[in-house]
Short mmCIF file of C-alpha atoms in Angstrom, two decimals:
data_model
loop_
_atom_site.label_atom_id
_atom_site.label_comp_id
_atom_site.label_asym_id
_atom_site.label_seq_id
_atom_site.Cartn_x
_atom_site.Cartn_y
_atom_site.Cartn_z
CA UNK A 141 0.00 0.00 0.00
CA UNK A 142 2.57 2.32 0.78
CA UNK A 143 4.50 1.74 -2.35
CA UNK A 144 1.09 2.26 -4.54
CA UNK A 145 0.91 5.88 -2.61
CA UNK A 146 4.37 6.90 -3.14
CA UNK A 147 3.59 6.20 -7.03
CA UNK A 148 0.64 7.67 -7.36
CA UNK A 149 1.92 11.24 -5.41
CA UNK A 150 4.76 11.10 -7.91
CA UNK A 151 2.76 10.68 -10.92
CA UNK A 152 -0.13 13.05 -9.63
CA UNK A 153 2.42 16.12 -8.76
CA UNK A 154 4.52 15.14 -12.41
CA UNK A 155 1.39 15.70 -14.38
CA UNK A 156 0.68 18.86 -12.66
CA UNK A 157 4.24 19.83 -13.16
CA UNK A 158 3.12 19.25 -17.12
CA UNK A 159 -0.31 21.08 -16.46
CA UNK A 160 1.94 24.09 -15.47
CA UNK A 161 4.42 24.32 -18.56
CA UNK A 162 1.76 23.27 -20.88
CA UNK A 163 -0.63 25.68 -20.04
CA UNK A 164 1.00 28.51 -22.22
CA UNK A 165 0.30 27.02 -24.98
CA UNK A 166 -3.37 25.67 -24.07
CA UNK A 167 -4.37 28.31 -22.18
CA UNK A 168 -5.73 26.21 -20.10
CA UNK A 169 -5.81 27.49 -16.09
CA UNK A 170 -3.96 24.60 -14.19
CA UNK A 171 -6.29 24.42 -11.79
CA UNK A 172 -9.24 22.89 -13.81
CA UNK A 173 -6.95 20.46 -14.61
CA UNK A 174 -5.81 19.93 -11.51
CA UNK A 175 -9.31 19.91 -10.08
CA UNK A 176 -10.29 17.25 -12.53
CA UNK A 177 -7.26 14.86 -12.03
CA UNK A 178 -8.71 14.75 -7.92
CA UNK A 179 -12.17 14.21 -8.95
CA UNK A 180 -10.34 11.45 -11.33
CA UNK A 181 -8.46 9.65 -8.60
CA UNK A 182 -11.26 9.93 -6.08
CA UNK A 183 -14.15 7.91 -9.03
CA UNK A 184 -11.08 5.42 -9.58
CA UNK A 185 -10.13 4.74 -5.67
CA UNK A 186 -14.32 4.49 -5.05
CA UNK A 187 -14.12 2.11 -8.62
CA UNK A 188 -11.69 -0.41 -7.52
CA UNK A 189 -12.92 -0.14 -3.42
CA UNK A 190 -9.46 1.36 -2.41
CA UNK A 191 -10.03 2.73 1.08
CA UNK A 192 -8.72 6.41 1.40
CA UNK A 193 -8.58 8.13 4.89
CA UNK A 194 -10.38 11.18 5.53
CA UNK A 195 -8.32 14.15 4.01
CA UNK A 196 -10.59 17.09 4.68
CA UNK A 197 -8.57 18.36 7.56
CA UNK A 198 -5.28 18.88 5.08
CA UNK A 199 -7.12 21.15 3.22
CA UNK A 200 -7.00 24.05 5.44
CA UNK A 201 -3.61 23.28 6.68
CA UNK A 202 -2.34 22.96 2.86
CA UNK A 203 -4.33 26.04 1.45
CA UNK A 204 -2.93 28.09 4.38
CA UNK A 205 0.74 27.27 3.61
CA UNK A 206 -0.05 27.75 -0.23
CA UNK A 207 -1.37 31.90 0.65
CA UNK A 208 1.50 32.78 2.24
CA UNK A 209 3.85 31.28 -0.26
CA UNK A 210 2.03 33.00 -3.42
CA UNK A 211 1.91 36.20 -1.50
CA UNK A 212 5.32 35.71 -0.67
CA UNK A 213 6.46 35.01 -4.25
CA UNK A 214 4.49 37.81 -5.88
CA UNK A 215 5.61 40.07 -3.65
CA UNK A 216 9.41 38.84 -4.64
CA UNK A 217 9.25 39.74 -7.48
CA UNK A 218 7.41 43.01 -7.97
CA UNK A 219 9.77 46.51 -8.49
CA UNK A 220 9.13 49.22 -5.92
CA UNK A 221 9.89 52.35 -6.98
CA UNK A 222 8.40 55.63 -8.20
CA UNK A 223 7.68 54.34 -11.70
CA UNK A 224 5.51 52.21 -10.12
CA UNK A 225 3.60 53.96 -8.02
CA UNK A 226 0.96 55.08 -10.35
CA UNK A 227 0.23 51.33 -10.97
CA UNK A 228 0.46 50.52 -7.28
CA UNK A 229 -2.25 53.15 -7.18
CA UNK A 230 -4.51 51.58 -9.66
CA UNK A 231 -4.15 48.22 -8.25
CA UNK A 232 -5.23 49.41 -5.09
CA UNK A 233 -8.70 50.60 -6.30
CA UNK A 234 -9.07 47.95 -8.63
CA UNK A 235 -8.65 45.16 -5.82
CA UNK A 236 -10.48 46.70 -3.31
CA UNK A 237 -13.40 48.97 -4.74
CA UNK A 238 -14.66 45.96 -6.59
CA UNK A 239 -14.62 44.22 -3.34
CA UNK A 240 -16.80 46.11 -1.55
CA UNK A 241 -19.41 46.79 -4.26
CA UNK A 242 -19.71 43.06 -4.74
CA UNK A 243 -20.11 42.26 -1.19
CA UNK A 244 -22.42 44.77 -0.45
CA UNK A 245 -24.70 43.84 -3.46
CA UNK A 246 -24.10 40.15 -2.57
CA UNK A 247 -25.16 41.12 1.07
CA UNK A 248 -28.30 42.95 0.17
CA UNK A 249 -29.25 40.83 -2.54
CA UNK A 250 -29.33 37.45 0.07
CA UNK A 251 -31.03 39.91 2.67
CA UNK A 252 -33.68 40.51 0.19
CA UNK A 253 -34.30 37.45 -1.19
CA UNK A 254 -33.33 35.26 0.78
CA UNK A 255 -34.13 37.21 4.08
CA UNK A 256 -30.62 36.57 5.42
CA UNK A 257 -29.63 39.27 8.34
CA UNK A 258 -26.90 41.79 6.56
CA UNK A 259 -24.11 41.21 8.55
CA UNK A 260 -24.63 37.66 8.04
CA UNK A 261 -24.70 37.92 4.11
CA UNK A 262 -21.67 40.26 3.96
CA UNK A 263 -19.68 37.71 5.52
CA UNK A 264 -20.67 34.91 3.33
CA UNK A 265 -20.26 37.37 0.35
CA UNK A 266 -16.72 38.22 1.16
CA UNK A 267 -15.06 35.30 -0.03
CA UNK A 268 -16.52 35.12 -3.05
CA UNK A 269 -15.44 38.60 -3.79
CA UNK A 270 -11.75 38.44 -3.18
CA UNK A 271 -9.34 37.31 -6.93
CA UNK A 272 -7.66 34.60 -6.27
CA UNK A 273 -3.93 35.02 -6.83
CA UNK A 274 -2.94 31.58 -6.62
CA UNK A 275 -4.57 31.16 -10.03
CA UNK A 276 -4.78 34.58 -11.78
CA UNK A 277 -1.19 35.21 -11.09
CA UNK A 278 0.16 32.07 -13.07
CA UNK A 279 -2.90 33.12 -15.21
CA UNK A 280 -1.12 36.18 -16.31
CA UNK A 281 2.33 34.95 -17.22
CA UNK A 282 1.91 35.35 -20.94
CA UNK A 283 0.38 38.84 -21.14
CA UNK A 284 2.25 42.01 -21.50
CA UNK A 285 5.28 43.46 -18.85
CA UNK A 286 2.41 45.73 -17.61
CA UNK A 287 -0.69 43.62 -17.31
CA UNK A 288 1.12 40.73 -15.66
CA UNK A 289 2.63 43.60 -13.14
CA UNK A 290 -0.75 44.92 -12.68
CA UNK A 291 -2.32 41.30 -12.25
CA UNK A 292 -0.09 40.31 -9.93
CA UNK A 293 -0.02 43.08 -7.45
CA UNK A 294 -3.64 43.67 -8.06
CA UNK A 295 -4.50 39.96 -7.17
CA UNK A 296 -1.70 39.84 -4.18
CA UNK A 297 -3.56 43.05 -2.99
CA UNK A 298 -6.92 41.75 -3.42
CA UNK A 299 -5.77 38.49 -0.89
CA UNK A 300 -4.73 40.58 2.02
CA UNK A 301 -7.81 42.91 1.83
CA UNK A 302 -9.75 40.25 1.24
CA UNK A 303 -8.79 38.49 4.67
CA UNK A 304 -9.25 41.77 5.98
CA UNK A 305 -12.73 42.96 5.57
CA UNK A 306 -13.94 39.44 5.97
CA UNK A 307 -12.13 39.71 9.73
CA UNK A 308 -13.74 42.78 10.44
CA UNK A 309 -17.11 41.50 9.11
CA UNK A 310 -16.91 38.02 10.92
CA UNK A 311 -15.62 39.07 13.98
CA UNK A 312 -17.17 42.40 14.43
CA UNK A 313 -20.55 42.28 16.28
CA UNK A 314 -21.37 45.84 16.66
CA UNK A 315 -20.34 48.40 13.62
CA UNK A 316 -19.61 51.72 15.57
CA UNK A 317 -16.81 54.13 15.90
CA UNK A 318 -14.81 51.68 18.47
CA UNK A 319 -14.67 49.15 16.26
CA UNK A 320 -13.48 50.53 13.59
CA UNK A 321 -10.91 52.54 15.66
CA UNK A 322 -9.93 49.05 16.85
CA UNK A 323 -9.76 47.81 13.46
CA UNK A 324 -7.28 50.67 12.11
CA UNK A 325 -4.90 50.27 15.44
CA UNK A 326 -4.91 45.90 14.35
CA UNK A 327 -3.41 47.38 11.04
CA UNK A 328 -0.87 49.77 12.62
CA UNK A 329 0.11 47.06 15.18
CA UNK A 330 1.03 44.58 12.14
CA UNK A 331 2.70 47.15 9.79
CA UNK A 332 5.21 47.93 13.03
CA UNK A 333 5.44 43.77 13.69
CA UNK A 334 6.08 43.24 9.81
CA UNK A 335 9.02 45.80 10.00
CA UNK A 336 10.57 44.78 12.84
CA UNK A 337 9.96 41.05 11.72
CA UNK A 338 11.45 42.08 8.31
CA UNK A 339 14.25 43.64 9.82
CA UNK A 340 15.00 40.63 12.01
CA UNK A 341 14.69 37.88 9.39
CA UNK A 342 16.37 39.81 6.47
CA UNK A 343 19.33 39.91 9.26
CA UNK A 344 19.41 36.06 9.48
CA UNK A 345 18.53 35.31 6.04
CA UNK A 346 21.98 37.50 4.81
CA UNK A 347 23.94 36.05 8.33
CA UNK A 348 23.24 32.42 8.41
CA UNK A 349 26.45 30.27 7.48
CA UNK A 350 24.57 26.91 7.71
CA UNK A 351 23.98 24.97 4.54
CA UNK A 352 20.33 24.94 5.70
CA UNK A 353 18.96 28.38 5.83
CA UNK A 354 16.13 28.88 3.50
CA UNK A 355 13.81 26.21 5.66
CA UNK A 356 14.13 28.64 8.95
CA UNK A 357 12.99 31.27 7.55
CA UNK A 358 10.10 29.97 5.73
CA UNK A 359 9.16 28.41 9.37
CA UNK A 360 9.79 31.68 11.22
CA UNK A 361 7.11 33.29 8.06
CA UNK A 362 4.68 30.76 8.80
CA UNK A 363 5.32 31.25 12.59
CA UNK A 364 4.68 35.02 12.68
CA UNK A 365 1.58 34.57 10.28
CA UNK A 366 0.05 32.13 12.66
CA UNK A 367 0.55 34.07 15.74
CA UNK A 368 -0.71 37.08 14.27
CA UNK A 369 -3.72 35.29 13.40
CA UNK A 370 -3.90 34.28 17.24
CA UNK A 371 -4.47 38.16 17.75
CA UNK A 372 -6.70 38.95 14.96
CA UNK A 373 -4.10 40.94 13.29
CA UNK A 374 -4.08 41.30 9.31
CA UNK A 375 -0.96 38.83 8.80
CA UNK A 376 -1.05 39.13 4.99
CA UNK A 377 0.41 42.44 5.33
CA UNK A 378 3.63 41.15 7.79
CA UNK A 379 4.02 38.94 4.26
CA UNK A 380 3.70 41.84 1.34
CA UNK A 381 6.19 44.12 3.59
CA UNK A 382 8.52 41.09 3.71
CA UNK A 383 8.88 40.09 0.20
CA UNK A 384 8.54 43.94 -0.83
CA UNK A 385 11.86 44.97 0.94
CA UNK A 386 13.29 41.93 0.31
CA UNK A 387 12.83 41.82 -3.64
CA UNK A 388 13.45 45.92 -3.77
CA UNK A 389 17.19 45.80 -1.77
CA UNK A 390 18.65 47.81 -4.95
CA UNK A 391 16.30 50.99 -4.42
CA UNK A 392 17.55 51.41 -0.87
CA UNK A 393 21.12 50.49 -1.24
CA UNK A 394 21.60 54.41 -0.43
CA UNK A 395 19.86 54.27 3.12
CA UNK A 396 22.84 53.82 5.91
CA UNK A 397 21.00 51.42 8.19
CA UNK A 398 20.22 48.83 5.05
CA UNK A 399 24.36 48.89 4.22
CA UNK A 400 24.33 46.83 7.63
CA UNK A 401 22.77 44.12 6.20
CA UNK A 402 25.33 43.83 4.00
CA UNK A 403 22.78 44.20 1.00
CA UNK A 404 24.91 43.13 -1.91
CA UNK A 405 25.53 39.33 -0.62
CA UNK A 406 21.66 39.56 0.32
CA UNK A 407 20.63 40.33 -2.70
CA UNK A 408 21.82 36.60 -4.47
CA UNK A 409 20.50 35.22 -1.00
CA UNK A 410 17.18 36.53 -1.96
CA UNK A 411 17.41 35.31 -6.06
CA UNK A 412 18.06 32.05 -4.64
CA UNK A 413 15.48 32.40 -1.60
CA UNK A 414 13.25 33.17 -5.09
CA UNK A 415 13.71 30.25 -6.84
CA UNK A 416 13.61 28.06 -3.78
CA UNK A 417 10.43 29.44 -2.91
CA UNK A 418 8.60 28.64 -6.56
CA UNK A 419 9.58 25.19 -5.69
CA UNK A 420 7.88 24.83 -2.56
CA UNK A 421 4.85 26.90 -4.07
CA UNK A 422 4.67 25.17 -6.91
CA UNK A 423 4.58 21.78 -4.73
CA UNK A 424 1.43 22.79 -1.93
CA UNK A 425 -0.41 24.13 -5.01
CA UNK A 426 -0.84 21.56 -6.79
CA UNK A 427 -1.17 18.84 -3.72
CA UNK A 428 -4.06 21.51 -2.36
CA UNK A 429 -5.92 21.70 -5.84
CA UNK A 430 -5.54 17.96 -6.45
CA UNK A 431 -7.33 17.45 -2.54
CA UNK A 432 -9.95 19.97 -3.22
CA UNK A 433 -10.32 18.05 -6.65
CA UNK A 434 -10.30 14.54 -4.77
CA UNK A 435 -13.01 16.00 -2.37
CA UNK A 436 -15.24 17.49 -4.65
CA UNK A 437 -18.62 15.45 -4.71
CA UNK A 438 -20.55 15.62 -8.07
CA UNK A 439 -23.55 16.48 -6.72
CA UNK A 440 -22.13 19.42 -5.90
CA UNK A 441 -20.88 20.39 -8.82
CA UNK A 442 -23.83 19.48 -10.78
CA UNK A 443 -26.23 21.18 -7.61
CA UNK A 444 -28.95 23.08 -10.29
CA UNK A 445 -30.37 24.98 -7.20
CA UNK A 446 -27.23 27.11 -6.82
CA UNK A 447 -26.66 27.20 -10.13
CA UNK A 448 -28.55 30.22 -10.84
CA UNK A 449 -26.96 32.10 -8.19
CA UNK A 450 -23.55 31.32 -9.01
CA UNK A 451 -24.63 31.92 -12.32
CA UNK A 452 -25.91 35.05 -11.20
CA UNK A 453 -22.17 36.04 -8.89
CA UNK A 454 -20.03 35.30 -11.66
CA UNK A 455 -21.78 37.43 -14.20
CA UNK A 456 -21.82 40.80 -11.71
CA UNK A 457 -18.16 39.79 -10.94
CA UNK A 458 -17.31 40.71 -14.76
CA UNK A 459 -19.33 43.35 -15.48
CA UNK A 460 -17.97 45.56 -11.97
CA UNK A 461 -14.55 44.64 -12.82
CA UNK A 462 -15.37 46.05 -16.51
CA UNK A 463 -16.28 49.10 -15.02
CA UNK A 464 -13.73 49.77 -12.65
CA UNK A 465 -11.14 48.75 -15.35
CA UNK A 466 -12.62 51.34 -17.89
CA UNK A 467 -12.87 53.76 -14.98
CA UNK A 468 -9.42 53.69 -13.75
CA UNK A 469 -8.19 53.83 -17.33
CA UNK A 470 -6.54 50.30 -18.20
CA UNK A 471 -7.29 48.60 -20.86
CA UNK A 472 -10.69 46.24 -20.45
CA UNK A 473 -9.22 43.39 -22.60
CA UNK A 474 -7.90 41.04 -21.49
CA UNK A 475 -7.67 42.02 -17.71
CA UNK A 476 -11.27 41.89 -17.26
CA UNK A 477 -11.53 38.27 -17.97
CA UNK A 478 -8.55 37.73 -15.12
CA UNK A 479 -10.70 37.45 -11.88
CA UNK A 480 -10.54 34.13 -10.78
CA UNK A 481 -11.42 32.30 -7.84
CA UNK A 482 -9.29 29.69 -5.87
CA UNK A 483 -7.63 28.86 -3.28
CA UNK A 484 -7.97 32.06 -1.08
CA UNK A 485 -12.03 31.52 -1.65
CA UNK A 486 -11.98 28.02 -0.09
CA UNK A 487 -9.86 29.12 3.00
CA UNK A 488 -11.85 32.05 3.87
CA UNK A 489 -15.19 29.87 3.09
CA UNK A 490 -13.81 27.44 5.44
CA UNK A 491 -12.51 30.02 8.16
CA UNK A 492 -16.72 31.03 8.68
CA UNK A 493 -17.81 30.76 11.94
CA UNK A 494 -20.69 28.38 12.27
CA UNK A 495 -22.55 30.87 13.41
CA UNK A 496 -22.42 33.14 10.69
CA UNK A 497 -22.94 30.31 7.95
CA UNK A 498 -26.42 30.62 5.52
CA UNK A 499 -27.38 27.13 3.73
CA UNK A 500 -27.48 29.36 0.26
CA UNK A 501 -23.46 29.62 0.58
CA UNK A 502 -22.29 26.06 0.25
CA UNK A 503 -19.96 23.61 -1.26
CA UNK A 504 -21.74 24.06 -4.62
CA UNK A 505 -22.15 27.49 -4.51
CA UNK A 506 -18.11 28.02 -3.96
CA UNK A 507 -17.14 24.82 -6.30
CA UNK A 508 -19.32 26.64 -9.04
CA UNK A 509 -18.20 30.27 -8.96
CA UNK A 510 -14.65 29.57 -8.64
CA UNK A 511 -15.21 26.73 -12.17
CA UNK A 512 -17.45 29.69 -13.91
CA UNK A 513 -14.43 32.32 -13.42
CA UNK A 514 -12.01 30.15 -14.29
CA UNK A 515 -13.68 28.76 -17.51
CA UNK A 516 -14.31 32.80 -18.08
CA UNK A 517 -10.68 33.40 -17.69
CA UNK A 518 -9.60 30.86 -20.22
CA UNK A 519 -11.88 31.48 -22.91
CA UNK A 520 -11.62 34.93 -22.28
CA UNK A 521 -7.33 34.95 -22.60
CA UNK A 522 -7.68 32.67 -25.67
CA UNK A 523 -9.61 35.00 -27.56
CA UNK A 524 -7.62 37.96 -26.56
CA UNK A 525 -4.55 36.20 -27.06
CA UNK A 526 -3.88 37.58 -30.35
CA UNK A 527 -3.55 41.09 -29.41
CA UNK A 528 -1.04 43.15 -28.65
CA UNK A 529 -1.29 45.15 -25.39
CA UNK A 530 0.94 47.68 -23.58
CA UNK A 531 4.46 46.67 -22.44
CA UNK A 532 4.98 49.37 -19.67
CA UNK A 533 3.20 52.55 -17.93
CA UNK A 534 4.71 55.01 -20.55
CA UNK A 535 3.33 53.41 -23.41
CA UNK A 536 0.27 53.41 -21.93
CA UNK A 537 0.48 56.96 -20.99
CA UNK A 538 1.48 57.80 -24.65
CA UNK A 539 -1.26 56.14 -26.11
CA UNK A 540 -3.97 58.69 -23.75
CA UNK A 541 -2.23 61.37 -24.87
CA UNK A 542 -2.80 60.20 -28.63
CA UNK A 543 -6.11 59.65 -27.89
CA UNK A 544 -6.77 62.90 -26.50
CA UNK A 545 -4.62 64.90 -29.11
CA UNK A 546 -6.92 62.84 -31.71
CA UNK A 547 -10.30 63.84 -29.79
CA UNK A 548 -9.63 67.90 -29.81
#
């Protein structure tokens, strides 16, 4: 038995190895396929009576190790500087204004119909709001210099405010002044623990002589994410701040107290702290995607009574991010079709309170929202994938001025 597991974990993560490097030229998300193979290995283990232990509680555990890596990673590699910051800007609005406009709509819509208290329905709303960037970062590889910048901070962006408001909404009783005072001193606490923290493990990561010194620190990450969690505090940000400074050493070479890190022999720490770190990502993605595969039940998937709200969700989900994308000025095609769900959906579906749970927001309800945006995503980049977009900021700042010029 052991020797039929070890093969089929090798064969299962090799073929998602060949999902990833073959999905540039099918345009075909990963995860689908991913999500299939599970569902796959699950009819064939029920087909031949092969007894499989209960894997449900590996989910959470695997999808939380899987955020902070992506966040991590994305955060790697992304350029701070002032070029940037106009697209920084953009991101910003673009992750979170959506957000809120679905959730409240979401909210009032199952108060409404469904005559779900509003507190209630925002919190079930919230994680089907938030882009997954687990899948629209990978997603984005093949677009333009700009797009894929844009995608990948907007999605990385859209994960930490995500966790955010749905902490506030699911742990907030009482909407007043206090709490929301309370709620602005949580962030202030963790940007002060994510410098400190960054200071601290920047220090080891350039210092440590040992042979072994990439593991630590990915420990100490998780570590400091979990016990921030402990105290309600927005971890997500402790890991942005990390891989920001930590991928942008060159822009603050100048600043005296950085030169004591000795930045120039942390810098190729970091490239290969980098490339380590894809590894490992790569690795909990694909086991997490091939579980949440394994446990999907087709009844669920098939479920034609949350169909029509899911339906419903995915169709408002493209037509605000349309909206927001023409109103902040980027270019609608493709990035409008790049608003999957994933992985950061299931943990935050998972993380409501019992409490707070409506039977409307379900397994099928998540499985189908998070298949519709993907399938949305894919048709959406192959049809787009002819045309040429933007490379950088100043091109497409040249190309409003034309515009303009050509309108007077």
């Amino acid at each position: 038995m052991t020797i039929l597991v070890i093969i089929t974990l090798c064969v299962l993560v090799l073929l998602a190895y060949l999902f990833d490097i073959s999905s540039s030229v099918t345009k075909i998300p990963s995860v689908i396929l991913l999500l299939l193979l599970g569902w796959i290995v699950k009819q064939s283990a029920s087909q031949f009576d092969i007894i499989i232990p209960n894997l449900t509680n590996a989910l959470p555990i695997l999808g939380t190790i899987g955020l902070i890596l992506i966040v991590l990673e994305g955060s790697l590699e992304l350029e701070l500087n002032k070029s940037k910051i106009p697209l920084v800007k953009k991101s910003f609005v673009v992750a979170l204004v959506p957000m809120l406009v679905l959730s409240f709509l979401g909210a009032f819509a199952f108060q409404q119909f469904m005559g779900y208290e509003f507190r209630m329905s925002m919190a079930n709303m919230v994680p089907l709001a938030v882009i997954s960037s687990s899948i629209a970062i990978p997603s984005a590889k093949n677009l333009s210099s700009y797009n894929r910048q844009f995608v990948t901070y907007e999605s990385s962006l859209s994960d930490i405010l995500g966790v955010i408001l749905f902490n506030f909404v699911a742990l907030t009783t009482v909407f007043n002044i206090v709490s929301i005072g309370l709620f602005l001193l949580q962030i202030i606490i963790i940007i002060v623990v994510s410098f400190l923290a960054t200071i601290a493990l920047s220090f080891l990561l350039g210092r440590i002589e040992h042979e072994i010194k990439f593991v630590p620190i990915i420990l100490l990450v998780i570590l400091i994410y979990e016990v921030s969690k402990v105290f309600h505090l927005p971890s997500l940000v402790f890991i942005l701040v990390f891989g920001l400074f930590l991928g942008n050493l060159d822009e603050m070479k100048h600043m005296r107290w950085i030169q004591k890190l000795k930045p120039v022999s942390l810098d190729t720490e970091v490239h290969k702290f980098l490339d380590f770190i894809r590894e490992i990502t790569f690795l909990i993605k694909a086991l997490f995607f091939l579980l949440f595969g394994f446990l999907i039940n087709t009844s669920d998937l098939l479920n034609t009574h949350s169909l029509a709200w899911s339906s419903g969700i995915t169709v408002v989900i493209f037509l605000v991010r349309a909206v927001q994308l023409k109103l902040s000025g980027l270019p609608v095609k493709p990035l409008v079709f790049v608003a999957p769900r994933g992985l950061i959906n299931i943990l935050l579906f998972l993380s409501l309170p019992v409490s707070l749970s409506i039977p409307l927001v379900d397994n099928s309800l998540v499985i189908q929202v998070m298949i519709l945006t993907a399938l949305v995503m894919m048709i959406g980049l192959m049809i787009t994938s002819e045309s040429k977009q933007p490379d950088d900021m100043e091109d497409l700042e040249i190309r409003g001025i034309q515009q303009k010029m050509h309108e007077a």
